Amino acid sequence: MNYVFHFGDMWNAREEFLSGALMTLRLSALAMVASLVIAVLGALARTSGPKPLRLLVAAYVEIIRNTPFLVQIFMIFFGLPTVGVRLDADEGALIALILNGSAYTIEIVRAGIENIGHGQVEGALALGLHRLQAFRLVVLPQALRIIVPPLGSQFILLMLNSSVCSAISADELTSAALDIQGRTFRAFEAFIVAAAIYFALSLLFSSVFATLERAAFGKRNAR
Amino acid sequence: MRSFNVGDLIYLLLAARWTVLLSLIAFAGGGIVGLIIALMRVSELRPARWFAIGFIRVFQGTPLLLQLFLVFFGGDMVGVPLGAWLSVILGLSLNAGAFLGEIWRGSIQAVPNGQIEAARALGLHYGQRMLRVVAPQALRTAIPPTVGFLVNLIKSTSLAAIIGFVELTRAGQQLNNATFRPFLIFGLVALVYFVMCWPLTIFASRLERRLALAYKR
């Protein structure tokens, strides 16, 4: 191997990497928050809505989870403009990430809700708590214990998945690396640096989430 | 621009063969890598364990797309140009190896320690212990998540399109460029993936339920 590594160009492009990383974080955070909101509504509809709605949500989840994210992005980014919805790459990427992420988050929230037996609520009501108290004091604390840990992993998966958005040149870290390698012809270095940033971010978030979990739920819940 | 015709549909279905082939080869490659990683992860040798942990962390903590880029350009760098086909196979196999290794580690460790101690006490050597005592028991817990992972792997092969390998997704892109019917074409592409993945998803969750019932008893 007589390849000479050349990271000088990468150091010169540090601001591009940094802004790419920030865009990745922004995109992931926005998508995560939006898909959480959709997931709560979706999971409620899936567990206690009328039958047609339950089936609709179930179909949505299955369709999204059994087709590739890249195809979903193409469908949204190239498809929506043909029906008169104008959107740029960043908007297309965000919509695709939200639609994709919600399907997985719905399943996480649903598992949390379904895990709490009917007896729990009945017991709480029998003890004289009213409905809101039963939800707040009995259902919610238990559900959160089940829901929150996988949500952390889901965020990291979503962040790593967002690199696929570079296929439509959305403004994020992988696109930044592609731009830099196109300009400097240092493909390996550019992708190594980008991969290292993603890796650092996923390590950072997994330790932050683990700490928050311990603080919120105590050691018993620690993975 | 031209209209979408039957020939295009056949073109998509023929391209789907490459998706199937790529998935099968990557699954086999990932299986070999995964087996090695899982055995290293539960090994008594500390360096082997550390290597396996590092391998799993790195491949699970970075985007698959970048892993594919790195293999593709890494090959060029060391003077062995791999081309799109081999790069994707190698990249997907390494990535699948990390995920399968982690899944199978869990299954191996779920086998009660007493089983291994008893096998050792009976004088079975490492190969016999693993093959005759651990594997048959670990297999039961390993199969449902492995089938589930296969669905992920099939979906992941779509990233080969970005490297430039013509499989199902890439064929869809080509047709979309020619006919500009994105909803129709990517809808069909998605449908073909769905037809491949959904039965596996159902199969995996059925196996999982059966296993959960077996443990409850």
XYZ file of N, CA, C and O in Angstrom, chain B residues 33-136:
416
model
N -19.044 -13.780 8.953
C -18.437 -12.745 9.801
C -19.107 -12.741 11.177
O -18.436 -12.690 12.217
N -20.433 -12.849 11.184
C -21.186 -12.791 12.433
C -20.843 -13.934 13.377
O -20.741 -13.740 14.590
N -20.638 -15.121 12.790
C -20.297 -16.280 13.613
C -18.935 -16.063 14.292
O -18.772 -16.310 15.499
N -17.984 -15.568 13.482
C -16.645 -15.307 14.045
C -16.732 -14.253 15.147
O -16.176 -14.415 16.242
N -17.481 -13.173 14.869
C -17.594 -12.081 15.849
C -18.285 -12.572 17.128
O -17.840 -12.269 18.246
N -19.356 -13.370 16.951
C -20.072 -13.858 18.133
C -19.166 -14.748 18.988
O -19.141 -14.637 20.223
N -18.406 -15.641 18.325
C -17.516 -16.528 19.082
C -16.410 -15.734 19.772
O -16.024 -16.032 20.905
N -15.899 -14.695 19.076
C -14.875 -13.853 19.706
C -15.459 -13.103 20.890
O -14.813 -12.932 21.915
N -16.711 -12.669 20.743
C -17.356 -11.860 21.779
C -17.569 -12.654 23.071
O -17.544 -12.085 24.150
N -17.775 -13.979 22.950
C -17.980 -14.782 24.156
C -16.709 -15.555 24.534
O -16.726 -16.397 25.423
N -15.608 -15.258 23.818
C -14.371 -15.997 24.051
C -13.773 -15.671 25.415
O -14.103 -14.667 26.047
N -12.888 -16.555 25.885
C -12.229 -16.295 27.159
C -10.995 -15.422 26.979
O -10.418 -14.946 27.965
N -10.578 -15.244 25.735
C -9.417 -14.389 25.465
C -9.845 -12.925 25.438
O -10.714 -12.548 24.643
N -9.220 -12.127 26.292
C -9.647 -10.748 26.397
C -9.467 -9.948 25.091
O -10.384 -9.235 24.694
N -8.307 -10.058 24.404
C -8.146 -9.283 23.161
C -9.211 -9.622 22.121
O -9.709 -8.732 21.418
N -9.596 -10.893 22.043
C -10.636 -11.302 21.088
C -11.959 -10.632 21.442
O -12.672 -10.119 20.585
N -12.266 -10.629 22.754
C -13.508 -9.988 23.194
C -13.508 -8.504 22.854
O -14.479 -7.962 22.352
N -12.368 -7.852 23.144
C -12.275 -6.411 22.876
C -12.429 -6.112 21.392
O -13.105 -5.169 21.012
N -11.781 -6.944 20.569
C -11.887 -6.721 19.136
C -13.350 -6.811 18.688
O -13.843 -5.961 17.949
N -14.033 -7.857 19.187
C -15.431 -8.056 18.786
C -16.300 -6.894 19.246
O -17.153 -6.394 18.499
N -16.068 -6.429 20.493
C -16.855 -5.297 20.998
C -16.626 -4.063 20.133
O -17.562 -3.384 19.732
N -15.346 -3.795 19.819
C -15.009 -2.636 18.986
C -15.645 -2.742 17.606
O -16.227 -1.779 17.104
N -15.547 -3.919 17.018
C -16.109 -4.157 15.687
C -17.611 -3.857 15.672
O -18.119 -3.120 14.823
N -18.310 -4.415 16.673
C -19.762 -4.220 16.739
C -20.098 -2.738 16.949
O -20.939 -2.170 16.262
N -19.381 -2.101 17.897
C -19.649 -0.681 18.171
C -19.477 0.185 16.933
O -20.308 1.034 16.633
N -18.359 -0.030 16.225
C -18.059 0.821 15.068
C -19.100 0.622 13.966
O -19.622 1.586 13.416
N -19.443 -0.635 13.672
C -20.381 -0.859 12.579
C -21.813 -0.490 12.949
O -22.610 -0.161 12.083
N -22.133 -0.555 14.247
C -23.481 -0.145 14.645
C -23.557 1.358 14.930
O -24.646 1.891 15.035
N -22.401 2.007 15.040
C -22.401 3.423 15.429
C -22.088 4.379 14.291
O -21.925 5.571 14.516
N -21.964 3.839 13.062
C -21.723 4.715 11.908
C -22.735 4.354 10.815
O -23.230 3.232 10.786
N -23.027 5.295 9.916
C -24.034 5.004 8.893
C -23.537 3.948 7.901
O -22.378 3.974 7.489
N -24.425 3.041 7.521
C -24.080 1.998 6.550
C -23.604 2.606 5.229
O -22.672 2.105 4.606
N -24.229 3.715 4.841
C -23.852 4.343 3.571
C -22.368 4.723 3.566
O -21.646 4.493 2.589
N -21.902 5.292 4.688
C -20.491 5.667 4.771
C -19.602 4.436 4.787
O -18.508 4.434 4.233
N -20.060 3.361 5.426
C -19.276 2.115 5.415
C -19.102 1.632 3.980
O -18.013 1.206 3.583
N -20.171 1.719 3.191
C -20.080 1.289 1.793
C -19.122 2.195 1.012
O -18.291 1.722 0.238
N -19.229 3.498 1.217
C -18.301 4.436 0.564
C -16.863 4.092 0.931
O -15.972 4.094 0.083
N -16.629 3.828 2.224
C -15.259 3.592 2.686
C -14.678 2.324 2.076
O -13.506 2.293 1.697
N -15.500 1.273 1.963
C -15.009 0.050 1.337
C -14.709 0.319 -0.139
O -13.662 -0.068 -0.664
N -15.635 1.027 -0.789
C -15.500 1.323 -2.218
C -14.219 2.100 -2.491
O -13.408 1.719 -3.336
N -14.015 3.189 -1.739
C -12.836 4.016 -1.990
C -11.594 3.449 -1.314
O -10.483 3.692 -1.762
N -11.806 2.710 -0.241
C -10.684 2.083 0.452
C -9.992 1.066 -0.450
O -8.766 0.943 -0.447
N -10.780 0.333 -1.222
C -10.212 -0.634 -2.155
C -9.310 0.053 -3.168
O -8.183 -0.377 -3.420
N -9.811 1.158 -3.725
C -8.995 1.935 -4.669
C -7.701 2.383 -4.011
O -6.634 2.362 -4.621
N -7.845 2.779 -2.740
C -6.709 3.373 -2.041
C -5.567 2.378 -1.873
O -4.410 2.725 -2.065
N -5.907 1.119 -1.515
C -4.848 0.144 -1.306
C -4.461 -0.520 -2.627
O -3.688 -1.469 -2.661
N -4.992 -0.005 -3.730
C -4.577 -0.510 -5.034
C -5.333 -1.736 -5.497
O -4.915 -2.419 -6.425
N -6.463 -2.057 -4.806
C -7.293 -3.172 -5.259
C -8.682 -2.629 -5.569
O -9.572 -2.689 -4.732
N -8.885 -2.070 -6.765
C -10.207 -1.514 -7.073
C -11.250 -2.626 -7.044
O -11.128 -3.626 -7.746
N -12.243 -2.477 -6.184
C -13.207 -3.557 -5.986
C -14.386 -3.472 -6.950
O -14.995 -4.473 -7.280
N -14.697 -2.254 -7.378
C -15.895 -2.081 -8.193
C -17.137 -2.089 -7.325
O -17.086 -2.475 -6.154
N -18.257 -1.655 -7.921
C -19.482 -1.474 -7.138
C -19.966 -2.798 -6.531
O -20.298 -2.874 -5.352
N -20.015 -3.851 -7.325
C -20.568 -5.144 -6.922
C -19.840 -5.724 -5.711
O -20.439 -6.010 -4.681
N -18.507 -5.854 -5.834
C -17.734 -6.434 -4.728
C -17.737 -5.531 -3.494
O -17.807 -6.016 -2.367
N -17.666 -4.218 -3.713
C -17.654 -3.292 -2.564
C -18.929 -3.442 -1.762
O -18.901 -3.473 -0.527
N -20.050 -3.495 -2.483
C -21.325 -3.588 -1.777
C -21.414 -4.913 -1.018
O -21.848 -4.952 0.133
N -20.971 -6.002 -1.665
C -21.009 -7.306 -0.988
C -20.148 -7.282 0.277
O -20.582 -7.690 1.352
N -18.939 -6.760 0.136
C -18.020 -6.720 1.278
C -18.578 -5.817 2.380
O -18.617 -6.198 3.558
N -19.024 -4.622 1.986
C -19.548 -3.663 2.968
C -20.756 -4.210 3.701
O -20.837 -4.147 4.934
N -21.706 -4.766 2.950
C -22.915 -5.306 3.576
C -22.585 -6.501 4.470
O -23.179 -6.671 5.528
N -21.621 -7.339 4.037
C -21.270 -8.508 4.839
C -20.661 -8.095 6.168
O -20.977 -8.676 7.215
N -19.770 -7.102 6.129
C -19.149 -6.642 7.377
C -20.203 -6.062 8.308
O -20.245 -6.356 9.510
N -21.093 -5.232 7.732
C -22.138 -4.609 8.530
C -23.081 -5.668 9.108
O -23.385 -5.669 10.305
N -23.518 -6.595 8.253
C -24.415 -7.657 8.716
C -23.709 -8.505 9.769
O -24.330 -8.959 10.730
N -22.398 -8.709 9.597
C -21.622 -9.490 10.555
C -21.688 -8.888 11.946
O -21.807 -9.602 12.949
N -21.628 -7.546 12.015
C -21.686 -6.887 13.316
C -23.046 -7.107 13.971
O -23.135 -7.437 15.163
N -24.123 -6.942 13.190
C -25.466 -7.081 13.759
C -25.756 -8.535 14.125
O -26.263 -8.821 15.216
N -25.414 -9.468 13.203
C -25.660 -10.879 13.494
C -24.788 -11.339 14.657
O -25.222 -12.134 15.497
N -23.544 -10.840 14.714
C -22.651 -11.199 15.810
C -23.253 -10.828 17.153
O -23.227 -11.605 18.110
N -23.853 -9.630 17.211
C -24.464 -9.164 18.458
C -25.712 -9.990 18.794
O -25.934 -10.354 19.947
N -26.509 -10.318 17.767
C -27.710 -11.137 17.987
C -27.301 -12.514 18.514
O -27.837 -13.013 19.509
N -26.325 -13.125 17.857
C -25.935 -14.491 18.203
C -25.185 -14.557 19.530
O -25.258 -15.538 20.245
N -24.465 -13.484 19.860
C -23.835 -13.425 21.176
C -24.911 -13.573 22.255
O -24.764 -14.343 23.206
N -26.012 -12.826 22.073
C -27.106 -12.897 23.031
C -27.649 -14.315 23.157
O -27.906 -14.798 24.261
N -27.801 -14.988 22.006
C -28.348 -16.358 22.031
C -27.387 -17.313 22.714
O -27.808 -18.206 23.457
N -26.094 -17.136 22.448
C -25.106 -18.029 23.077
C -25.107 -17.823 24.584
O -25.103 -18.774 25.364
N -25.166 -16.540 24.986
C -25.112 -16.257 26.418
C -26.404 -16.632 27.138
O -26.417 -16.757 28.356
N -27.488 -16.814 26.354
C -28.747 -17.209 26.985
C -28.738 -18.690 27.378
O -29.583 -19.131 28.146
N -27.785 -19.450 26.827
C -27.666 -20.856 27.227
C -27.078 -20.892 28.638
O -26.025 -20.286 28.880
N -27.766 -21.554 29.576
C -27.298 -21.525 30.970
C -25.846 -22.004 31.108
O -25.441 -22.953 30.428
N -25.125 -21.330 31.967
C -23.705 -21.620 32.141
C -23.452 -23.060 32.581
O -22.458 -23.669 32.209
N -24.406 -23.601 33.368
C -24.271 -24.968 33.860
C -24.118 -25.970 32.729
O -23.417 -26.979 32.865
N -24.767 -25.688 31.614
C -24.679 -26.564 30.447
C -23.233 -26.684 29.961
O -22.753 -27.770 29.645
N -22.585 -25.510 29.911
C -21.211 -25.494 29.403
C -20.281 -26.153 30.417
O -19.390 -26.921 30.049
N -20.534 -25.858 31.698
C -19.703 -26.465 32.743
C -19.846 -27.977 32.727
O -18.862 -28.723 32.852
N -21.091 -28.445 32.559
C -21.327 -29.886 32.519
C -20.600 -30.507 31.323
O -19.978 -31.574 31.441
N -20.681 -29.819 30.162
C -20.021 -30.343 28.962
C -18.519 -30.426 29.186
O -17.858 -31.385 28.786
N -17.998 -29.411 29.873
C -16.564 -29.394 30.155
C -16.198 -30.555 31.097
O -15.208 -31.247 30.901
N -17.072 -30.723 32.105
C -16.816 -31.790 33.082
C -16.853 -33.159 32.421
O -16.162 -34.091 32.838
N -17.672 -33.265 31.354
C -17.756 -34.531 30.628
C -16.562 -34.735 29.707
O -16.461 -35.744 29.021
N -15.695 -33.705 29.630
C -14.483 -33.853 28.844
C -14.637 -33.450 27.383
O -13.786 -33.752 26.560
N -15.752 -32.779 27.045
C -15.898 -32.316 25.663
C -14.959 -31.133 25.435
O -14.851 -30.251 26.282
N -14.277 -31.127 24.279
C -13.419 -29.970 24.003
C -14.238 -28.845 23.382
O -15.427 -29.009 23.094
N -13.583 -27.689 23.163
C -14.280 -26.466 22.753
C -15.242 -26.679 21.591
O -16.409 -26.312 21.655
N -14.719 -27.308 20.499
C -15.546 -27.517 19.313
C -16.784 -28.341 19.623
O -17.901 -27.991 19.229
N -16.601 -29.417 20.391
C -17.737 -30.279 20.741
C -18.733 -29.550 21.634
O -19.941 -29.666 21.461
N -18.201 -28.777 22.593
C -19.078 -28.016 23.499
C -19.961 -27.064 22.702
O -21.166 -26.991 22.893
N -19.300 -26.313 21.801
C -20.036 -25.303 21.040
C -21.030 -25.967 20.081
O -22.177 -25.563 19.985
N -20.570 -26.991 19.374
C -21.367 -27.589 18.310
C -22.492 -28.460 18.861
O -23.616 -28.444 18.366
N -22.191 -29.234 19.906
C -23.169 -30.232 20.351
C -23.996 -29.783 21.536
O -25.075 -30.326 21.772
N -23.496 -28.824 22.294
C -24.246 -28.415 23.482
C -24.835 -27.009 23.321
O -26.034 -26.805 23.483
N -23.966 -26.053 22.970
C -24.429 -24.664 22.916
C -25.277 -24.399 21.673
O -26.399 -23.889 21.775
N -24.757 -24.787 20.487
C -25.441 -24.430 19.235
C -26.901 -24.887 19.166
O -27.774 -24.088 18.826
N -27.203 -26.149 19.488
C -28.605 -26.569 19.354
C -29.543 -25.762 20.239
O -30.684 -25.507 19.871
